[in-house]
Coordinates of C-alpha atoms in Angstrom, one line a residue:
M571 CA 34.9 -107.2 55.8
G572 CA 34.6 -103.6 54.8
G573 CA 35.9 -100.5 56.5
I574 CA 32.6 -100.0 58.4
A575 CA 33.9 -102.7 60.8
T576 CA 36.4 -100.2 62.3
A577 CA 33.7 -97.6 63.0
V578 CA 31.7 -97.1 66.1
L579 CA 27.9 -96.4 66.1
A580 CA 26.8 -94.0 68.8
G581 CA 23.4 -92.4 69.0
G582 CA 22.6 -93.5 65.5
L583 CA 25.5 -91.6 63.9
L584 CA 28.8 -92.9 62.8
T585 CA 31.7 -91.3 64.7
V586 CA 35.2 -91.5 63.2
P587 CA 38.0 -92.7 65.5
A588 CA 41.6 -91.9 64.7
S589 CA 43.0 -94.8 62.5
P590 CA 46.6 -94.4 61.4
A591 CA 47.7 -97.0 58.9
S592 CA 48.8 -100.2 60.7
A593 CA 51.9 -100.7 58.5
A594 CA 54.4 -98.8 56.5
G595 CA 52.8 -97.7 53.2
G596 CA 49.3 -97.7 54.8
P597 CA 46.9 -94.9 53.7
T598 CA 47.6 -91.4 55.0
N599 CA 46.5 -87.9 54.1
L600 CA 42.9 -88.9 53.6
R601 CA 40.8 -86.1 51.9
M602 CA 37.8 -85.4 49.8
N603 CA 36.8 -83.1 46.9
P604 CA 34.6 -81.2 47.5
V605 CA 35.7 -80.8 51.1
P606 CA 32.8 -81.0 53.5
V607 CA 31.8 -77.7 55.3
D608 CA 30.2 -76.7 58.5
G609 CA 31.5 -79.7 60.5
S610 CA 31.6 -80.5 64.2
T611 CA 33.3 -82.9 66.5
G612 CA 33.1 -86.4 65.0
D613 CA 31.4 -85.1 61.9
C614 CA 33.0 -83.5 58.9
G615 CA 29.9 -81.6 57.9
Y616 CA 28.0 -81.3 54.7
V617 CA 28.7 -81.9 51.0
G618 CA 26.6 -79.8 48.7
A619 CA 25.0 -80.7 45.4
L620 CA 27.4 -82.3 42.9
G621 CA 25.2 -81.9 39.9
P622 CA 23.6 -84.6 37.7
V623 CA 27.0 -85.7 36.2
G624 CA 29.2 -84.7 39.1
S625 CA 31.1 -87.0 41.5
L626 CA 32.6 -87.0 44.9
G627 CA 36.4 -87.6 44.9
L628 CA 38.1 -89.7 47.6
F629 CA 41.9 -89.5 48.0
A630 CA 44.7 -91.0 50.1
T631 CA 48.4 -91.4 49.9
V632 CA 49.7 -95.0 49.8
G633 CA 52.9 -96.8 49.3
E634 CA 56.4 -95.9 50.3
A635 CA 59.5 -94.6 48.7
D636 CA 61.1 -97.3 46.4
G637 CA 58.3 -99.6 47.6
P638 CA 56.6 -102.5 45.7
L639 CA 53.5 -102.4 43.6
I640 CA 50.6 -101.3 45.8
G641 CA 47.1 -99.9 45.3
A642 CA 44.0 -98.9 47.4
H643 CA 40.5 -100.1 48.1
F644 CA 37.9 -97.5 49.0
E645 CA 34.4 -98.1 50.4
L646 CA 31.5 -95.8 51.2
H647 CA 28.8 -96.8 53.6
E648 CA 25.5 -95.2 54.6
V649 CA 25.3 -94.5 58.3
G650 CA 22.3 -96.2 59.9
N651 CA 19.7 -98.5 58.3
G652 CA 22.1 -101.4 58.7
D653 CA 25.1 -99.4 57.3
P654 CA 24.7 -100.7 53.8
T655 CA 27.6 -100.4 51.3
T656 CA 26.9 -97.5 48.9
F657 CA 30.1 -97.7 46.9
D658 CA 33.0 -100.2 46.5
S659 CA 35.9 -99.2 44.3
G660 CA 37.7 -102.5 44.3
W661 CA 41.5 -102.3 44.0
V662 CA 42.5 -99.1 42.2
S663 CA 45.5 -96.8 41.7
E664 CA 48.1 -99.5 41.7
S665 CA 51.6 -98.1 41.3
Y666 CA 55.2 -98.3 42.7
G667 CA 56.5 -96.0 45.4
T668 CA 54.6 -93.3 47.3
H669 CA 51.6 -92.1 45.2
E670 CA 48.1 -90.7 45.4
A671 CA 45.2 -93.2 45.3
Q672 CA 41.8 -91.9 44.2
A673 CA 38.3 -93.0 43.6
Y674 CA 35.2 -91.1 42.3
I675 CA 31.7 -91.7 43.5
P676 CA 28.9 -90.8 41.0
A677 CA 26.5 -88.3 42.5
T678 CA 23.7 -90.6 41.4
L679 CA 24.7 -93.0 44.2
L680 CA 24.2 -90.4 46.9
T681 CA 20.8 -89.7 48.5
D682 CA 19.8 -86.2 49.6
G683 CA 19.8 -86.0 53.4
K684 CA 21.7 -89.2 54.0
T685 CA 24.8 -89.4 56.1
Y686 CA 27.8 -91.4 54.9
A687 CA 31.3 -92.6 56.1
W688 CA 34.2 -93.8 54.0
S689 CA 37.3 -95.8 54.6
V690 CA 40.3 -97.0 52.6
R691 CA 43.0 -99.7 52.9
S692 CA 46.2 -100.3 50.9
G693 CA 47.7 -103.4 49.3
R694 CA 46.7 -105.5 46.4
A695 CA 43.8 -107.9 45.8
D696 CA 46.1 -110.9 46.5
A697 CA 47.8 -109.2 49.5
P698 CA 45.4 -106.7 51.2
D699 CA 46.3 -104.9 54.3
P700 CA 43.5 -105.9 56.8
T701 CA 43.5 -102.5 58.5
W702 CA 41.2 -99.8 57.2
A703 CA 41.9 -96.1 57.7
T704 CA 38.6 -94.2 58.2
G705 CA 37.8 -91.0 56.4
C706 CA 35.1 -88.4 56.9
T707 CA 31.5 -88.8 58.1
F708 CA 29.4 -86.3 56.1
T709 CA 25.8 -85.6 55.1
Y710 CA 24.9 -85.1 51.5
D711 CA 22.7 -82.0 51.0
R712 CA 21.8 -81.1 47.5
T713 CA 18.7 -78.9 48.1
A714 CA 19.5 -75.2 48.1
A715 CA 17.7 -72.7 50.3
A716 CA 15.0 -70.5 48.7
P717 CA 16.2 -67.2 47.1
P718 CA 16.0 -64.2 49.4
T719 CA 13.2 -61.5 49.2
I720 CA 14.7 -58.0 48.8
T721 CA 13.3 -54.7 50.1
S722 CA 14.7 -51.2 50.6
T723 CA 13.1 -48.1 52.1
D724 CA 16.1 -46.1 50.8
F725 CA 15.6 -47.2 47.2
P726 CA 12.0 -48.3 46.7
I727 CA 11.1 -50.0 43.5
D728 CA 9.2 -47.0 42.0
G729 CA 11.6 -44.4 43.3
G730 CA 10.7 -41.7 45.8
G731 CA 13.7 -42.5 48.0
K732 CA 17.3 -41.4 47.7
Y733 CA 18.9 -40.0 44.6
A734 CA 21.6 -41.3 42.3
G735 CA 25.0 -40.7 43.9
Q736 CA 23.6 -41.4 47.4
A737 CA 24.1 -44.5 49.6
G738 CA 21.4 -46.7 51.0
V739 CA 20.7 -50.1 52.6
F740 CA 19.0 -53.2 51.2
L741 CA 17.3 -55.9 53.4
F742 CA 17.0 -59.6 52.6
A743 CA 14.4 -62.0 54.1
T744 CA 15.4 -65.7 54.0
T745 CA 14.3 -69.1 55.1
P746 CA 15.9 -70.6 58.3
D747 CA 18.2 -72.9 56.2
A748 CA 20.1 -69.9 54.7
V749 CA 23.5 -69.2 56.4
A750 CA 24.6 -66.3 54.1
V751 CA 23.3 -63.9 51.4
E752 CA 25.5 -62.9 48.5
Y753 CA 24.7 -59.8 46.4
S754 CA 25.9 -57.6 43.6
L755 CA 24.7 -54.1 42.5
N756 CA 24.3 -53.7 38.8
G757 CA 26.2 -56.8 37.9
T758 CA 25.5 -60.5 38.2
I759 CA 27.1 -62.1 41.2
P760 CA 30.6 -63.3 40.4
V761 CA 31.6 -66.9 41.2
G762 CA 33.6 -67.2 44.3
G763 CA 34.0 -63.4 44.9
A764 CA 30.6 -62.1 45.9
A765 CA 30.0 -59.6 48.7
R766 CA 28.1 -61.0 51.6
A767 CA 25.3 -59.3 53.6
I768 CA 25.5 -58.6 57.3
Y769 CA 23.1 -60.5 59.7
D770 CA 20.9 -58.2 61.8
P771 CA 19.7 -60.1 64.9
T772 CA 17.3 -57.4 65.9
S773 CA 15.2 -57.8 62.7
G774 CA 16.2 -61.3 61.9
T775 CA 17.1 -60.2 58.4
W776 CA 20.3 -59.7 56.4
R777 CA 21.3 -56.3 55.2
T778 CA 23.9 -54.7 53.0
P779 CA 26.3 -52.0 54.2
P780 CA 25.3 -48.6 52.7
L781 CA 25.7 -49.0 48.9
T782 CA 26.2 -46.0 46.7
V783 CA 23.9 -46.2 43.6
A784 CA 25.9 -44.2 41.1
Q785 CA 23.6 -44.1 38.1
W786 CA 20.2 -42.6 37.7
G787 CA 17.3 -44.6 36.1
T788 CA 16.7 -48.3 36.5
N789 CA 19.2 -50.2 38.7
H790 CA 19.4 -53.9 39.7
L791 CA 20.5 -55.6 42.8
F792 CA 21.2 -59.3 42.4
A793 CA 21.1 -61.7 45.4
Q794 CA 21.3 -65.4 46.3
T795 CA 21.3 -67.4 49.5
V796 CA 23.9 -69.9 50.6
D797 CA 23.0 -72.8 52.9
R798 CA 25.1 -74.8 55.3
A799 CA 26.4 -77.2 52.6
G800 CA 27.5 -74.3 50.4
N801 CA 24.6 -74.7 48.0
R802 CA 23.6 -71.4 46.3
S803 CA 20.0 -70.6 45.4
Q804 CA 18.9 -69.2 42.1
Q805 CA 19.7 -65.5 41.8
T806 CA 16.8 -63.1 42.4
T807 CA 16.7 -59.5 41.1
Y808 CA 15.5 -56.4 42.7
S809 CA 14.9 -53.7 40.0
F810 CA 14.4 -50.2 41.2
H811 CA 14.3 -46.7 39.9
T812 CA 16.7 -44.0 41.1
P813 CA 15.9 -40.4 40.3
S814 CA 18.8 -37.9 39.6
D815 CA 19.5 -35.4 42.2
P816 CA 17.6 -32.2 41.4
N817 CA 20.3 -30.2 43.2
P818 CA 23.5 -32.0 42.5
P819 CA 26.7 -30.8 44.2
A820 CA 28.9 -28.7 42.0
P821 CA 31.8 -30.7 40.6
K822 CA 35.2 -30.0 42.2
P823 CA 38.6 -30.3 40.4
G824 CA 39.8 -33.9 40.7
D825 CA 36.2 -35.4 40.9
V826 CA 35.5 -37.7 38.0
T827 CA 32.3 -39.4 39.2
H828 CA 30.6 -36.1 40.4
D829 CA 30.0 -37.4 43.9
G830 CA 32.0 -34.6 45.6
R831 CA 35.1 -36.8 46.2
I832 CA 38.5 -36.7 44.5
D833 CA 39.2 -39.7 42.3
V834 CA 42.6 -41.4 41.6
L835 CA 42.6 -43.1 38.2
V836 CA 44.9 -46.0 37.4
A837 CA 44.9 -48.8 34.8
D838 CA 44.4 -52.2 36.3
A839 CA 46.0 -55.6 35.3
T840 CA 43.4 -56.1 32.5
G841 CA 44.0 -52.7 30.9
A842 CA 40.7 -51.1 32.1
L843 CA 40.8 -47.7 33.7
K844 CA 39.7 -47.8 37.4
G845 CA 38.7 -44.9 39.8
Y846 CA 39.4 -44.9 43.5
S847 CA 38.0 -42.4 46.0
S848 CA 37.9 -42.1 49.8
A849 CA 34.7 -44.1 49.7
T850 CA 36.3 -47.0 47.9
T851 CA 37.3 -50.1 49.7
P852 CA 41.0 -50.9 48.8
G853 CA 40.3 -54.5 47.9
S854 CA 37.1 -53.8 45.9
G855 CA 38.8 -53.3 42.6
G856 CA 37.6 -49.7 42.2
V857 CA 35.0 -48.3 39.9
V858 CA 35.3 -48.8 36.2
V859 CA 35.5 -45.4 34.6
S860 CA 36.5 -46.7 31.2
T861 CA 36.6 -50.3 29.9
V862 CA 39.7 -51.7 28.2
Y863 CA 38.0 -51.4 24.8
N864 CA 37.9 -47.6 25.1
G865 CA 41.6 -47.2 25.7
P866 CA 43.8 -45.1 23.4
I867 CA 46.5 -47.7 22.8
E868 CA 46.3 -50.5 20.3
T869 CA 48.1 -53.7 21.3
P870 CA 50.1 -55.8 18.8
A871 CA 47.1 -58.2 18.9
G872 CA 44.8 -55.4 17.6
K873 CA 43.0 -54.8 20.9
R874 CA 42.6 -51.6 22.9
T875 CA 44.0 -50.8 26.4
W876 CA 44.7 -48.1 28.9
T877 CA 48.0 -49.7 30.0
G878 CA 50.9 -47.5 29.2
A879 CA 48.9 -44.3 28.4
L880 CA 49.7 -41.1 30.2
I881 CA 46.4 -40.0 31.7
T882 CA 45.4 -36.8 33.6
H883 CA 42.2 -35.2 34.7
R884 CA 41.3 -31.8 36.2
G885 CA 38.5 -29.5 35.2
G886 CA 35.2 -29.9 33.3
Q887 CA 31.6 -28.8 33.5
S888 CA 30.1 -32.1 34.9
G889 CA 33.1 -33.8 36.6
D890 CA 36.6 -33.9 35.4
D891 CA 37.4 -34.5 31.7
L892 CA 40.3 -36.7 30.8
Y893 CA 43.4 -36.2 28.7
A894 CA 45.3 -39.3 27.5
Y895 CA 48.6 -39.4 25.6
A896 CA 49.6 -42.4 23.6
D897 CA 51.8 -43.1 20.6
G898 CA 52.4 -39.5 19.7
T899 CA 48.8 -38.4 19.9
L900 CA 47.0 -36.4 22.7
Y901 CA 43.3 -37.3 23.1
F902 CA 40.6 -35.5 24.9
Y903 CA 37.9 -37.7 26.6
S904 CA 34.7 -35.9 27.5
N905 CA 33.2 -36.9 30.9
T906 CA 29.7 -38.4 30.4
P907 CA 28.1 -38.4 33.9
G908 CA 25.0 -40.6 34.3
A909 CA 26.2 -43.1 31.7
T910 CA 26.5 -46.8 32.3
P911 CA 28.3 -48.3 34.2
A912 CA 29.1 -45.3 36.5
K913 CA 28.3 -41.6 37.0
G914 CA 31.5 -40.4 35.3
Y915 CA 32.7 -42.5 32.3
F916 CA 35.1 -42.1 29.4
A917 CA 34.1 -43.7 26.1
S918 CA 36.0 -43.7 22.8
Q919 CA 33.0 -42.3 21.0
D920 CA 33.2 -39.2 23.2
S921 CA 36.9 -38.6 22.6
S922 CA 38.7 -36.4 20.1
V923 CA 42.3 -35.7 19.0
V924 CA 43.8 -32.6 20.5
F925 CA 45.5 -30.3 17.9
R926 CA 48.9 -28.8 18.6
P927 CA 48.8 -25.1 19.2
D928 CA 50.3 -23.0 16.4
T929 CA 51.2 -20.1 18.6
C930 CA 54.4 -20.4 20.8
I931 CA 55.1 -17.9 23.5
E932 CA 58.3 -17.5 25.6
S933 CA 58.1 -16.3 29.2
G934 CA 60.9 -14.1 30.6
S935 CA 63.0 -17.0 31.8
A936 CA 62.5 -19.2 28.7
L937 CA 64.0 -17.1 25.9
G938 CA 64.8 -19.2 22.9
A939 CA 62.5 -22.1 23.8
C940 CA 60.3 -21.5 20.7
T941 CA 63.1 -22.4 18.4
T942 CA 62.8 -26.0 19.7
Y943 CA 59.0 -26.1 19.8
G944 CA 57.8 -29.2 18.1
T945 CA 55.1 -29.3 15.4
D946 CA 53.6 -32.5 16.8
W947 CA 53.3 -34.4 20.1
D948 CA 56.1 -36.9 19.5
R949 CA 58.4 -35.4 22.1
T950 CA 55.8 -35.4 24.9
K951 CA 57.1 -37.0 28.1
Q952 CA 54.4 -35.8 30.7
V953 CA 50.9 -34.4 30.5
V954 CA 49.2 -32.8 33.5
A955 CA 45.7 -31.2 33.5
A956 CA 45.9 -28.2 35.7
G957 CA 42.6 -26.2 35.7
D958 CA 43.0 -22.4 35.4
V959 CA 46.7 -21.7 35.5
D960 CA 47.1 -18.4 33.7
G961 CA 44.4 -16.5 35.6
V962 CA 42.9 -15.0 32.4
P963 CA 39.1 -14.6 33.0
T964 CA 37.2 -17.5 31.4
G965 CA 34.6 -15.1 30.0
Q966 CA 37.2 -13.6 27.7
V967 CA 37.0 -14.7 24.1
G968 CA 39.0 -17.8 23.4
E969 CA 39.7 -18.6 27.1
S970 CA 38.6 -21.4 29.5
S971 CA 39.8 -22.9 32.7
D972 CA 41.1 -26.2 31.3
D973 CA 44.8 -25.4 31.0
V974 CA 47.4 -28.3 30.6
F975 CA 51.1 -28.6 31.5
T976 CA 53.3 -30.7 29.3
V977 CA 57.0 -31.7 29.6
E978 CA 58.6 -32.2 26.2
D979 CA 62.0 -33.1 24.9
D980 CA 63.7 -30.1 23.2
G981 CA 65.5 -32.4 20.7
N982 CA 68.8 -32.2 22.5
G983 CA 68.0 -34.5 25.5
N984 CA 66.7 -31.7 27.7
Q985 CA 63.1 -31.3 28.7
Q986 CA 61.0 -28.1 28.7
L987 CA 57.9 -27.3 30.7
W988 CA 55.0 -25.9 28.6
L989 CA 51.6 -24.5 29.5
L990 CA 48.8 -25.0 27.0
T991 CA 46.1 -22.3 27.4
G992 CA 43.3 -20.5 25.7
T993 CA 41.0 -23.4 25.1
V994 CA 38.4 -22.3 22.5
S995 CA 36.7 -25.7 22.2
S996 CA 37.0 -29.1 23.9
G997 CA 40.5 -30.4 23.5
S998 CA 41.9 -27.5 21.5
F999 CA 44.4 -24.9 22.6
D1000 CA 45.4 -21.5 21.2
R1001 CA 48.9 -21.2 22.5
A1002 CA 51.9 -23.0 24.1
I1003 CA 53.8 -21.0 26.7
A1004 CA 57.4 -22.0 27.6
I1005 CA 58.2 -21.8 31.3
G1006 CA 61.8 -21.6 32.5
P1007 CA 64.8 -23.3 31.1
A1008 CA 64.7 -26.8 29.7
T1009 CA 65.9 -28.6 32.9
R1010 CA 62.9 -30.8 33.8
Q1011 CA 64.3 -34.1 32.6
N1012 CA 64.7 -35.5 36.1
Q1013 CA 61.4 -34.2 37.5
D1014 CA 57.8 -35.5 37.8
I1015 CA 55.3 -32.6 37.4
M1016 CA 52.1 -32.6 39.5
V1017 CA 49.3 -30.1 40.2
P1018 CA 47.6 -30.3 43.6
G1019 CA 45.2 -27.4 42.9
D1020 CA 45.1 -24.1 44.9
V1021 CA 47.1 -24.7 48.1
T1022 CA 47.9 -21.1 49.1
G1023 CA 44.4 -19.7 48.6
D1024 CA 45.1 -17.2 45.8
G1025 CA 42.8 -19.0 43.3
L1026 CA 45.7 -20.3 41.2
P1027 CA 47.2 -23.8 41.3
E1028 CA 50.5 -24.6 42.8
L1029 CA 53.1 -26.8 41.0
W1030 CA 54.6 -29.8 42.7
I1031 CA 57.6 -31.7 41.4
R1032 CA 59.2 -35.0 42.5
D1033 CA 63.0 -34.9 42.0
R1034 CA 63.8 -38.4 40.7
T1035 CA 67.5 -38.1 41.7
N1036 CA 66.8 -37.9 45.5
G1037 CA 63.0 -38.6 46.0
N1038 CA 62.3 -35.1 47.3
V1039 CA 59.0 -33.4 46.6
Y1040 CA 59.0 -29.6 46.2
Q1041 CA 56.3 -26.9 45.8
Y1042 CA 56.3 -23.9 43.6
A1043 CA 53.8 -21.4 44.9
S1044 CA 51.6 -19.5 42.4
V1045 CA 51.8 -15.7 42.2
R1046 CA 49.4 -13.2 40.7
K1047 CA 50.4 -10.0 38.9
A1048 CA 48.8 -6.7 39.5
D1049 CA 46.3 -7.3 36.7
G1050 CA 45.2 -10.6 38.3
T1051 CA 46.9 -12.9 35.8
A1052 CA 49.5 -15.4 36.8
D1053 CA 53.2 -14.7 36.9
L1054 CA 54.4 -17.9 35.3
D1055 CA 58.0 -17.3 36.3
A1056 CA 56.9 -18.2 39.8
Y1057 CA 57.1 -21.8 38.7
T1058 CA 60.8 -21.4 38.2
A1059 CA 61.6 -19.7 41.5
T1060 CA 63.3 -21.4 44.4
P1061 CA 60.8 -24.1 45.5
T1062 CA 59.9 -25.3 49.1
L1063 CA 60.7 -28.8 50.2
I1064 CA 57.4 -30.5 51.3
G1065 CA 58.2 -34.2 51.0
T1066 CA 61.0 -36.8 51.3
G1067 CA 61.4 -40.5 50.8
F1068 CA 59.6 -40.8 47.4
D1069 CA 62.4 -42.5 45.5
T1070 CA 61.7 -44.0 42.1
T1071 CA 62.6 -47.5 43.2
T1072 CA 59.9 -47.6 45.9
Y1073 CA 57.4 -45.4 44.1
P1074 CA 57.9 -45.5 40.3
K1075 CA 54.8 -43.3 39.9
V1076 CA 53.8 -40.4 42.1
S1077 CA 51.1 -37.8 41.5
T1078 CA 48.4 -35.8 43.1
D1079 CA 44.7 -35.1 42.3
G1080 CA 44.2 -32.6 45.2
D1081 CA 42.5 -33.1 48.6
F1082 CA 41.8 -36.8 48.5
D1083 CA 40.6 -37.2 52.1
A1084 CA 38.7 -33.9 52.1
D1085 CA 40.5 -32.5 55.2
G1086 CA 41.4 -29.2 53.5
H1087 CA 45.0 -30.2 52.5
A1088 CA 46.2 -31.5 49.2
D1089 CA 47.5 -35.1 49.3
L1090 CA 50.1 -37.1 47.4
W1091 CA 49.5 -40.5 45.9
A1092 CA 52.0 -43.1 44.7
R1093 CA 52.0 -46.5 43.0
T1094 CA 54.4 -49.2 44.1
P1095 CA 56.1 -51.8 41.7
N1096 CA 53.5 -54.5 42.7
G1097 CA 50.6 -52.2 41.7
N1098 CA 49.4 -51.1 45.0
V1099 CA 48.3 -47.4 45.3
H1100 CA 48.8 -45.4 48.5
T1101 CA 47.8 -41.8 49.5
F1102 CA 50.0 -39.7 51.7
P1103 CA 47.9 -37.1 53.7
G1104 CA 49.2 -33.6 53.2
G1105 CA 49.2 -30.6 55.6
N1106 CA 51.1 -32.1 58.4
T1107 CA 53.6 -30.2 60.5
P1108 CA 57.0 -30.4 58.8
D1109 CA 59.3 -33.1 60.2
P1110 CA 62.1 -31.2 61.9
A1111 CA 64.7 -33.6 60.5
T1112 CA 63.5 -34.0 56.9
G1113 CA 61.0 -31.3 56.2
N1114 CA 58.5 -33.9 55.1
T1115 CA 54.8 -32.6 55.4
F1116 CA 53.1 -35.8 54.3
G1117 CA 51.7 -38.4 56.7
P1118 CA 52.1 -42.2 56.6
A1119 CA 51.0 -44.2 53.5
Q1120 CA 47.4 -45.3 53.4
L1121 CA 46.4 -48.1 51.0
I1122 CA 43.6 -47.1 48.6
A1123 CA 43.9 -49.7 45.8
G1124 CA 45.2 -53.2 46.0
N1125 CA 47.0 -54.7 43.1

């Protein structure tokens, strides 16, 4: 007699008593694929739609180490209506020793809305174990809930609500059989990784958290419902028009996406360039500011990537522009706000090669540096966009505020700090100014912006030999221009504990958390990115002015 003989009928439903195997080698570790969901006491829950050619997998461990030839016999019964047998595997999965027995039930044998129970015994056809081990009781539910209806007063279909760059909420109305709503803004819903809406018991609807709509024009919110069995409805699309802000905030140095927040840019595992701001959830994956195909590096397979490129951004008319150094070439990427997929984007068609300045200038403490000045970019070790460093008025002919620091090998193993200034057009410089002696080979150069309030940027360096971070304060001359020798004076210790083993990459893009103090950020060997809030009272023991690490980007 089948395994249903070991079950107990109660109230019309089959409950599943505990049934360990009655002998060594009996079935253990009973399981199903897919695993039922939304279960309760005595009921494993629901199995969702398996598809027209799908199947339900039943599994059990049978046999024993060094044991004889043994197999398994699976049965599935409908619960109620006389408990008829729905599926009988016969004797399957015969093998020696401990092994996994399995059987697959075609979806065509299961009826929507019916409840089933299964059992399994071990042995062989000529020597069966009379004791059945009982598996799950479950209900087959292959009918998905209806798609949600989407509305938003923040972002109406025809516009008239909030502007691009602002955040708003979307509401979802569903039928009672929906237990969740999944959604995605301006991208189809990913399998297994969709964001889920929040249930609002007051209105009886689901809602998103405030979502920032970055691009102006037509946007799309995709959504689908999930029922108790895990079935997902067809995706529905809410298309709406978002006008551009007629009075957009002025871009600030460090802001790529023109939303008033500082952005940290890093290449992800795929080679795409991602942006992270204080509004970004660490596990979200960031905002794509340039796809892998726009990267400056060509892989051996002939594809493009951002991985391995030196990147830096600071200054621009509509959000930061980007410099990227790769394979002996320095590129200038113009920021294209309002482009897809984000407000602030770098595309290869908007990039150009930066020409090497012909004019070399030595500051007072860098005499002789021009004798080692290279005619190309091959000796470049670091590139740091800095904004207006020299203090020369931008209205002057041949001058702008997009100055850049580089650190370059002098041909003798020493590294020289250079300032490239006098931008006459996007990505071109008039002159290269040597700053101080060529002693920067163990330093990481960073520009936090104007920390002291004189309108000129400070210079930070990380000493790779001890993990200390120092600040060189800017100084103006009587004529208002910068005294570049200030970047070679005795620096002030502002950070400790940033050794290269723990933090292979350290940098700054300014005031990340918008508290009025420039912050440091660092990337760990596993790819996580942390910020360290600046402006704290110096630690009496170490002099460190940075607060504890705060995760902004998961690996």
